[in-house]
Amino acid sequence: MIVKELERLVLEAVETLGGPPIQAVVFERSQYAEHGDYSTNVALALGQLLKRAPREVAESMVSAMRSKVDAKGPIEKIEVAGPGFINFFLSKEYLFGELNEVLKKKEAYAKSFSWKGKRVMVEFTDPNPFKEFHVGHLYSNIVGESLCRLFEAQGARVRRVNYQGDVGLHVAKAIWGMRQHGISMQDLEKKTLSERVRFLGRSYAAGSAAYGEQEEARRDIEALNAKIFARDASVREMYEKGKKWSLEYFETMYKRLGTKFSAYYFESQVGKIGLGIVEEGLKKGIFEKSQGAIVFPGEKYGLHTRVFVNAQGLPTYEAKELGLAPTKYKDFKY
């Protein structure tokens, strides 16, 4: 690979200057064409060690490297910039050659077995039922799927997973909003999936606004939240159908994006596990009780105090995360 070739040139140039051994050279992709394709600041650090001006060190290194660069090779030129940055310019012939290799090999391009035998779990996208799929989820999906494909290209066994908040205040806000609209579940079933999902989004927006503005609505939503977590019969139909519609809609998005998940994890699944971990931690003095809640006293460790179980006895996002980690590892020992 070209970075290995650049590293070899730099390390040999350092050796000619009588500099100390360097374990690794950091290269950055240049943001502007006039700065080349790759850049390194190794001469700036080396200048301090050699007690010489960094630019002078960079010029000496570039002179040594130029003498070893093949005129027909991948490097077109090497320049010094600013206080001592070294910029590398790749030849058009090399770049076009690499593009041809990409077109010819397609998915096989740059594959290796450097990660063979390694197991990697990537959690990404994570849209929440009862809320709409937005640009943040799209960003997460693109990054997560890209990482998965890169790991797979290096021979790793990859497991794609999705963690979704199917319980919590956002669900209670949405169900509160659904009730305010006064539309029966039977009438909603007659609508298209996209119409049902938009209805859930509007319901959540209404519930969220009311929660922040109306004390009575706030109390009702908090009561709903406890009922949802307890799987109370009075909210079961709205909850189960709303969750089902959301998940069906999300699947249409994953299909369009080319992602197929190996597993799905839900807050309702891991919340109880996290709650048990917090209760055990409370006995050991890791957590403390505070105003009816269970908290981690972070100030003792230079951190913020965080609530893990609220005053209603429900696990917060932090407690659910405690349950998520061992659950994922039990399923796939990465």
CSV table of C-alpha atoms in Angstrom, one decimal:
chain,number,residue,atom,x,y,z
A,1,MET,CA,0.0,0.0,0.0
A,2,ILE,CA,1.1,3.6,-0.7
A,3,VAL,CA,1.2,4.6,2.9
A,4,LYS,CA,3.7,1.8,3.7
A,5,GLU,CA,5.9,3.1,0.9
A,6,LEU,CA,5.7,6.7,2.2
A,7,GLU,CA,6.6,5.4,5.7
A,8,ARG,CA,9.6,3.5,4.4
A,9,LEU,CA,10.9,6.6,2.7
A,10,VAL,CA,10.4,8.8,5.8
A,11,LEU,CA,12.1,6.3,8.2
A,12,GLU,CA,15.1,5.9,5.9
A,13,ALA,CA,15.4,9.7,5.6
A,14,VAL,CA,15.3,10.0,9.4
A,15,GLU,CA,18.1,7.4,9.6
A,16,THR,CA,20.3,9.4,7.2
A,17,LEU,CA,20.0,12.5,9.6
A,18,GLY,CA,21.1,10.4,12.5
A,19,GLY,CA,17.8,10.9,14.2
A,20,PRO,CA,16.4,8.7,17.0
A,21,PRO,CA,14.4,5.6,16.0
A,22,ILE,CA,10.8,6.4,15.2
A,23,GLN,CA,8.2,3.6,15.8
A,24,ALA,CA,5.6,5.0,13.4
A,25,VAL,CA,4.9,7.9,11.1
A,26,VAL,CA,1.6,9.6,11.1
A,27,PHE,CA,0.2,10.7,7.7
A,28,GLU,CA,-2.8,12.9,7.0
A,29,ARG,CA,-4.8,13.1,3.9
A,30,SER,CA,-4.4,16.7,2.6
A,31,GLN,CA,-7.6,18.8,2.4
A,32,TYR,CA,-6.4,20.9,-0.5
A,33,ALA,CA,-4.8,19.8,-3.8
A,34,GLU,CA,-2.0,22.3,-3.5
A,35,HIS,CA,-0.8,20.5,-0.3
A,36,GLY,CA,-0.6,17.2,-2.1
A,37,ASP,CA,-2.2,13.9,-1.3
A,38,TYR,CA,-0.5,13.1,2.0
A,39,SER,CA,1.2,15.2,4.6
A,40,THR,CA,3.3,14.4,7.7
A,41,ASN,CA,4.6,16.7,10.5
A,42,VAL,CA,7.4,14.3,11.6
A,43,ALA,CA,10.1,17.0,10.9
A,44,LEU,CA,8.4,19.3,13.5
A,45,ALA,CA,8.8,16.7,16.2
A,46,LEU,CA,12.3,15.6,15.0
A,47,GLY,CA,13.5,19.2,14.9
A,48,GLN,CA,13.0,19.5,18.7
A,49,LEU,CA,14.8,16.2,19.3
A,50,LEU,CA,17.8,17.2,17.1
A,51,LYS,CA,17.7,20.9,18.3
A,52,ARG,CA,17.5,22.1,14.7
A,53,ALA,CA,15.0,24.2,12.9
A,54,PRO,CA,12.1,21.9,11.8
A,55,ARG,CA,12.0,23.4,8.3
A,56,GLU,CA,15.7,22.7,7.9
A,57,VAL,CA,15.2,19.1,9.0
A,58,ALA,CA,12.3,18.8,6.6
A,59,GLU,CA,14.4,20.0,3.7
A,60,SER,CA,17.2,17.6,4.5
A,61,MET,CA,14.7,14.7,4.7
A,62,VAL,CA,13.0,15.7,1.4
A,63,SER,CA,16.4,15.9,-0.3
A,64,ALA,CA,17.2,12.3,1.0
A,65,MET,CA,13.8,11.0,-0.1
A,66,ARG,CA,13.9,12.6,-3.6
A,67,SER,CA,17.1,10.7,-4.4
A,68,LYS,CA,15.3,7.4,-3.7
A,69,VAL,CA,12.1,8.1,-5.6
A,70,ASP,CA,11.6,6.3,-8.9
A,71,ALA,CA,10.7,8.7,-11.7
A,72,LYS,CA,8.1,6.1,-12.9
A,73,GLY,CA,6.9,5.3,-9.4
A,74,PRO,CA,3.7,6.4,-7.6
A,75,ILE,CA,5.3,9.5,-6.1
A,76,GLU,CA,5.4,12.5,-8.4
A,77,LYS,CA,7.0,15.0,-6.1
A,78,ILE,CA,7.8,15.8,-2.4
A,79,GLU,CA,7.7,19.4,-1.0
A,80,VAL,CA,8.3,21.2,2.2
A,81,ALA,CA,5.5,23.6,3.4
A,82,GLY,CA,5.2,26.1,6.2
A,83,PRO,CA,7.3,25.5,9.3
A,84,GLY,CA,8.3,22.0,8.3
A,85,PHE,CA,5.4,20.0,7.0
A,86,ILE,CA,6.3,17.5,4.2
A,87,ASN,CA,3.7,17.1,1.5
A,88,PHE,CA,3.6,14.1,-0.9
A,89,PHE,CA,2.1,14.3,-4.4
A,90,LEU,CA,1.0,11.1,-6.1
A,91,SER,CA,1.3,10.7,-9.8
A,92,LYS,CA,-1.8,10.7,-12.1
A,93,GLU,CA,-0.6,7.5,-13.6
A,94,TYR,CA,-0.6,5.8,-10.2
A,95,LEU,CA,-4.1,7.1,-9.3
A,96,PHE,CA,-5.6,6.1,-12.6
A,97,GLY,CA,-4.0,2.7,-12.2
A,98,GLU,CA,-5.6,2.3,-8.8
A,99,LEU,CA,-9.0,3.3,-10.2
A,100,ASN,CA,-8.6,0.7,-12.9
A,101,GLU,CA,-7.9,-1.9,-10.2
A,102,VAL,CA,-11.0,-0.8,-8.3
A,103,LEU,CA,-13.1,-1.2,-11.4
A,104,LYS,CA,-11.6,-4.6,-12.2
A,105,LYS,CA,-11.6,-6.2,-8.8
A,106,LYS,CA,-14.7,-4.4,-7.4
A,107,GLU,CA,-15.5,-5.8,-3.9
A,108,ALA,CA,-12.3,-7.8,-3.9
A,109,TYR,CA,-10.2,-4.6,-4.1
A,110,ALA,CA,-7.8,-4.2,-1.1
A,111,LYS,CA,-9.1,-7.3,0.6
A,112,SER,CA,-6.7,-9.0,3.0
A,113,PHE,CA,-6.7,-11.5,5.8
A,114,SER,CA,-5.1,-9.2,8.4
A,115,TRP,CA,-8.2,-9.5,10.6
A,116,LYS,CA,-8.8,-13.1,10.0
A,117,GLY,CA,-10.1,-14.9,13.2
A,118,LYS,CA,-11.2,-11.6,14.8
A,119,ARG,CA,-14.8,-11.1,15.7
A,120,VAL,CA,-16.2,-7.6,15.5
A,121,MET,CA,-19.6,-6.3,16.6
A,122,VAL,CA,-20.8,-3.0,15.2
A,123,GLU,CA,-23.9,-1.3,16.6
A,124,PHE,CA,-25.4,1.4,14.4
A,125,THR,CA,-28.5,3.2,13.0
A,126,ASP,CA,-30.5,2.7,16.3
A,127,PRO,CA,-33.8,4.4,15.3
A,128,ASN,CA,-36.4,4.4,18.1
A,129,PRO,CA,-39.9,3.0,17.6
A,130,PHE,CA,-42.7,5.7,17.7
A,131,LYS,CA,-40.3,8.3,16.3
A,132,GLU,CA,-39.5,8.9,12.7
A,133,PHE,CA,-36.3,7.8,10.9
A,134,HIS,CA,-34.2,11.0,10.4
A,135,VAL,CA,-30.9,12.2,8.9
A,136,GLY,CA,-29.0,11.3,12.1
A,137,HIS,CA,-30.1,7.7,11.6
A,138,LEU,CA,-29.0,7.8,8.0
A,139,TYR,CA,-25.6,9.2,9.0
A,140,SER,CA,-25.2,6.4,11.6
A,141,ASN,CA,-26.2,3.8,9.1
A,142,ILE,CA,-23.8,5.0,6.4
A,143,VAL,CA,-20.9,5.1,8.9
A,144,GLY,CA,-21.7,1.8,10.5
A,145,GLU,CA,-22.3,-0.1,7.3
A,146,SER,CA,-19.0,1.3,5.9
A,147,LEU,CA,-17.1,0.1,8.9
A,148,CYS,CA,-18.6,-3.3,8.7
A,149,ARG,CA,-17.6,-3.7,5.1
A,150,LEU,CA,-14.1,-2.5,5.8
A,151,PHE,CA,-13.7,-5.0,8.6
A,152,GLU,CA,-15.1,-7.8,6.4
A,153,ALA,CA,-12.7,-6.8,3.7
A,154,GLN,CA,-9.8,-7.5,6.1
A,155,GLY,CA,-11.2,-11.0,6.9
A,156,ALA,CA,-13.0,-10.3,10.2
A,157,ARG,CA,-16.2,-12.0,11.2
A,158,VAL,CA,-18.7,-9.1,11.6
A,159,ARG,CA,-22.0,-9.0,13.4
A,160,ARG,CA,-24.3,-6.0,12.6
A,161,VAL,CA,-26.6,-5.1,15.5
A,162,ASN,CA,-29.2,-2.5,16.1
A,163,TYR,CA,-30.2,-1.1,19.6
A,164,GLN,CA,-33.6,0.5,19.8
A,165,GLY,CA,-35.5,2.3,22.5
A,166,ASP,CA,-38.9,0.6,22.6
A,167,VAL,CA,-39.6,1.9,26.1
A,168,GLY,CA,-39.0,5.2,27.8
A,169,LEU,CA,-40.6,8.7,27.9
A,170,HIS,CA,-40.6,9.1,24.1
A,171,VAL,CA,-42.9,6.1,23.8
A,172,ALA,CA,-45.2,7.4,26.6
A,173,LYS,CA,-45.3,10.8,24.9
A,174,ALA,CA,-46.2,9.2,21.6
A,175,ILE,CA,-49.0,7.0,23.1
A,176,TRP,CA,-50.3,10.1,25.0
A,177,GLY,CA,-50.5,11.9,21.7
A,178,MET,CA,-52.2,9.0,19.9
A,179,ARG,CA,-54.9,9.1,22.5
A,180,GLN,CA,-55.4,12.8,22.1
A,181,HIS,CA,-56.0,12.4,18.3
A,182,GLY,CA,-59.0,10.2,19.0
A,183,ILE,CA,-58.4,7.9,16.0
A,184,SER,CA,-59.2,4.2,16.6
A,185,MET,CA,-56.6,1.5,16.0
A,186,GLN,CA,-59.0,-0.1,13.5
A,187,ASP,CA,-59.1,3.1,11.4
A,188,LEU,CA,-55.3,3.5,11.6
A,189,GLU,CA,-54.9,-0.1,10.4
A,190,LYS,CA,-56.7,0.9,7.1
A,191,LYS,CA,-54.0,3.5,6.4
A,192,THR,CA,-50.7,2.8,4.5
A,193,LEU,CA,-47.6,2.1,6.5
A,194,SER,CA,-46.1,5.5,5.8
A,195,GLU,CA,-49.3,7.2,6.9
A,196,ARG,CA,-49.3,5.3,10.2
A,197,VAL,CA,-45.6,6.1,10.8
A,198,ARG,CA,-46.3,9.8,10.1
A,199,PHE,CA,-49.2,9.6,12.6
A,200,LEU,CA,-46.8,8.2,15.2
A,201,GLY,CA,-44.4,11.1,14.5
A,202,ARG,CA,-47.1,13.7,14.9
A,203,SER,CA,-48.3,12.0,18.1
A,204,TYR,CA,-44.8,12.0,19.6
A,205,ALA,CA,-44.4,15.7,18.7
A,206,ALA,CA,-47.8,16.5,20.4
A,207,GLY,CA,-46.8,14.5,23.5
A,208,SER,CA,-43.4,16.1,23.7
A,209,ALA,CA,-44.8,19.6,23.5
A,210,ALA,CA,-47.5,18.9,26.1
A,211,TYR,CA,-44.9,17.3,28.5
A,212,GLY,CA,-42.9,20.5,28.5
A,213,GLU,CA,-45.9,22.9,28.8
A,214,GLN,CA,-48.7,21.2,30.8
A,215,GLU,CA,-48.3,19.8,34.3
A,216,GLU,CA,-51.3,17.5,34.0
A,217,ALA,CA,-50.0,16.1,30.7
A,218,ARG,CA,-46.6,15.6,32.3
A,219,ARG,CA,-48.1,13.6,35.2
A,220,ASP,CA,-50.2,11.5,32.7
A,221,ILE,CA,-47.2,10.8,30.5
A,222,GLU,CA,-45.1,9.7,33.5
A,223,ALA,CA,-47.9,7.4,34.6
A,224,LEU,CA,-48.1,6.0,31.1
A,225,ASN,CA,-44.3,5.4,31.1
A,226,ALA,CA,-44.6,3.2,34.1
A,227,LYS,CA,-47.5,1.3,32.6
A,228,ILE,CA,-45.6,0.7,29.4
A,229,PHE,CA,-42.6,-0.7,31.2
A,230,ALA,CA,-44.9,-3.0,33.3
A,231,ARG,CA,-46.7,-4.1,30.0
A,232,ASP,CA,-50.0,-3.0,31.5
A,233,ALA,CA,-53.1,-4.2,29.5
A,234,SER,CA,-54.5,-0.7,29.2
A,235,VAL,CA,-51.7,0.4,26.8
A,236,ARG,CA,-50.8,-3.0,25.3
A,237,GLU,CA,-52.6,-2.6,21.9
A,238,MET,CA,-51.4,0.9,21.1
A,239,TYR,CA,-47.9,-0.1,22.2
A,240,GLU,CA,-47.6,-3.3,20.4
A,241,LYS,CA,-49.1,-2.1,17.1
A,242,GLY,CA,-47.2,1.2,17.2
A,243,LYS,CA,-43.9,-0.6,17.7
A,244,LYS,CA,-44.8,-3.1,15.0
A,245,TRP,CA,-45.5,-0.4,12.5
A,246,SER,CA,-42.3,1.4,13.3
A,247,LEU,CA,-40.1,-1.7,13.0
A,248,GLU,CA,-41.8,-2.6,9.7
A,249,TYR,CA,-41.1,0.9,8.4
A,250,PHE,CA,-37.5,0.8,9.5
A,251,GLU,CA,-37.0,-2.5,7.6
A,252,THR,CA,-37.9,-0.7,4.4
A,253,MET,CA,-35.2,1.9,5.1
A,254,TYR,CA,-32.6,-0.8,5.9
A,255,LYS,CA,-33.4,-2.6,2.6
A,256,ARG,CA,-33.0,0.7,0.6
A,257,LEU,CA,-29.6,1.3,2.4
A,258,GLY,CA,-28.3,-2.3,1.8
A,259,THR,CA,-28.0,-3.2,5.5
A,260,LYS,CA,-29.0,-6.6,6.9
A,261,PHE,CA,-28.7,-6.8,10.7
A,262,SER,CA,-27.7,-9.9,12.5
A,263,ALA,CA,-29.5,-9.0,15.7
A,264,TYR,CA,-31.8,-6.4,17.2
A,265,TYR,CA,-31.6,-5.4,20.9
A,266,PHE,CA,-34.4,-3.4,22.7
A,267,GLU,CA,-34.4,-1.3,25.8
A,268,SER,CA,-37.3,-3.4,27.1
A,269,GLN,CA,-35.1,-6.4,26.9
A,270,VAL,CA,-31.9,-5.1,28.5
A,271,GLY,CA,-33.5,-2.7,31.0
A,272,LYS,CA,-34.4,-5.4,33.5
A,273,ILE,CA,-30.9,-6.8,33.3
A,274,GLY,CA,-29.4,-3.4,33.9
A,275,LEU,CA,-31.8,-2.9,36.8
A,276,GLY,CA,-30.5,-6.0,38.4
A,277,ILE,CA,-26.9,-4.9,37.9
A,278,VAL,CA,-27.6,-1.6,39.5
A,279,GLU,CA,-29.3,-3.2,42.5
A,280,GLU,CA,-26.3,-5.5,43.0
A,281,GLY,CA,-24.0,-2.4,42.7
A,282,LEU,CA,-26.1,-0.6,45.3
A,283,LYS,CA,-25.4,-3.4,47.8
A,284,LYS,CA,-21.7,-3.1,47.1
A,285,GLY,CA,-21.7,0.7,47.6
A,286,ILE,CA,-21.0,1.5,43.9
A,287,PHE,CA,-24.4,3.3,43.7
A,288,GLU,CA,-26.2,5.4,46.3
A,289,LYS,CA,-29.9,6.3,46.9
A,290,SER,CA,-30.8,9.9,46.4
A,291,GLN,CA,-34.3,11.4,46.6
A,292,GLY,CA,-35.9,8.1,45.8
A,293,ALA,CA,-33.6,7.4,42.9
A,294,ILE,CA,-30.4,5.3,42.6
A,295,VAL,CA,-27.4,7.3,41.4
A,296,PHE,CA,-23.7,6.9,40.7
A,297,PRO,CA,-21.9,9.6,42.7
A,298,GLY,CA,-19.6,10.6,39.9
A,299,GLU,CA,-18.1,13.7,41.7
A,300,LYS,CA,-16.0,11.3,43.8
A,301,TYR,CA,-14.2,10.3,40.6
A,302,GLY,CA,-14.1,13.6,38.8
A,303,LEU,CA,-17.3,12.8,36.9
A,304,HIS,CA,-20.9,13.9,36.9
A,305,THR,CA,-23.4,12.2,39.2
A,306,ARG,CA,-25.8,10.1,37.0
A,307,VAL,CA,-29.2,8.7,37.7
A,308,PHE,CA,-29.4,5.0,36.9
A,309,VAL,CA,-32.9,4.3,38.4
A,310,ASN,CA,-35.4,7.1,38.6
A,311,ALA,CA,-37.7,7.9,41.5
A,312,GLN,CA,-40.4,5.8,39.9
A,313,GLY,CA,-38.1,2.7,40.1
A,314,LEU,CA,-37.5,2.6,36.3
A,315,PRO,CA,-34.1,2.1,34.8
A,316,THR,CA,-32.7,5.1,32.9
A,317,TYR,CA,-30.8,5.0,29.7
A,318,GLU,CA,-27.5,4.5,31.7
A,319,ALA,CA,-28.9,1.4,33.5
A,320,LYS,CA,-30.1,0.0,30.2
A,321,GLU,CA,-26.6,0.4,28.8
A,322,LEU,CA,-25.3,-1.7,31.7
A,323,GLY,CA,-27.7,-4.5,30.6
A,324,LEU,CA,-26.9,-4.1,26.9
A,325,ALA,CA,-23.1,-4.7,27.1
A,326,PRO,CA,-23.2,-8.2,28.7
A,327,THR,CA,-26.2,-9.2,26.6
A,328,LYS,CA,-24.4,-8.5,23.4
A,329,TYR,CA,-21.2,-10.2,24.6
A,330,LYS,CA,-23.2,-13.3,25.6
A,331,ASP,CA,-24.6,-13.5,22.1
A,332,PHE,CA,-21.4,-12.9,20.2
A,333,LYS,CA,-18.1,-13.0,22.1
A,334,TYR,CA,-16.2,-10.3,20.2
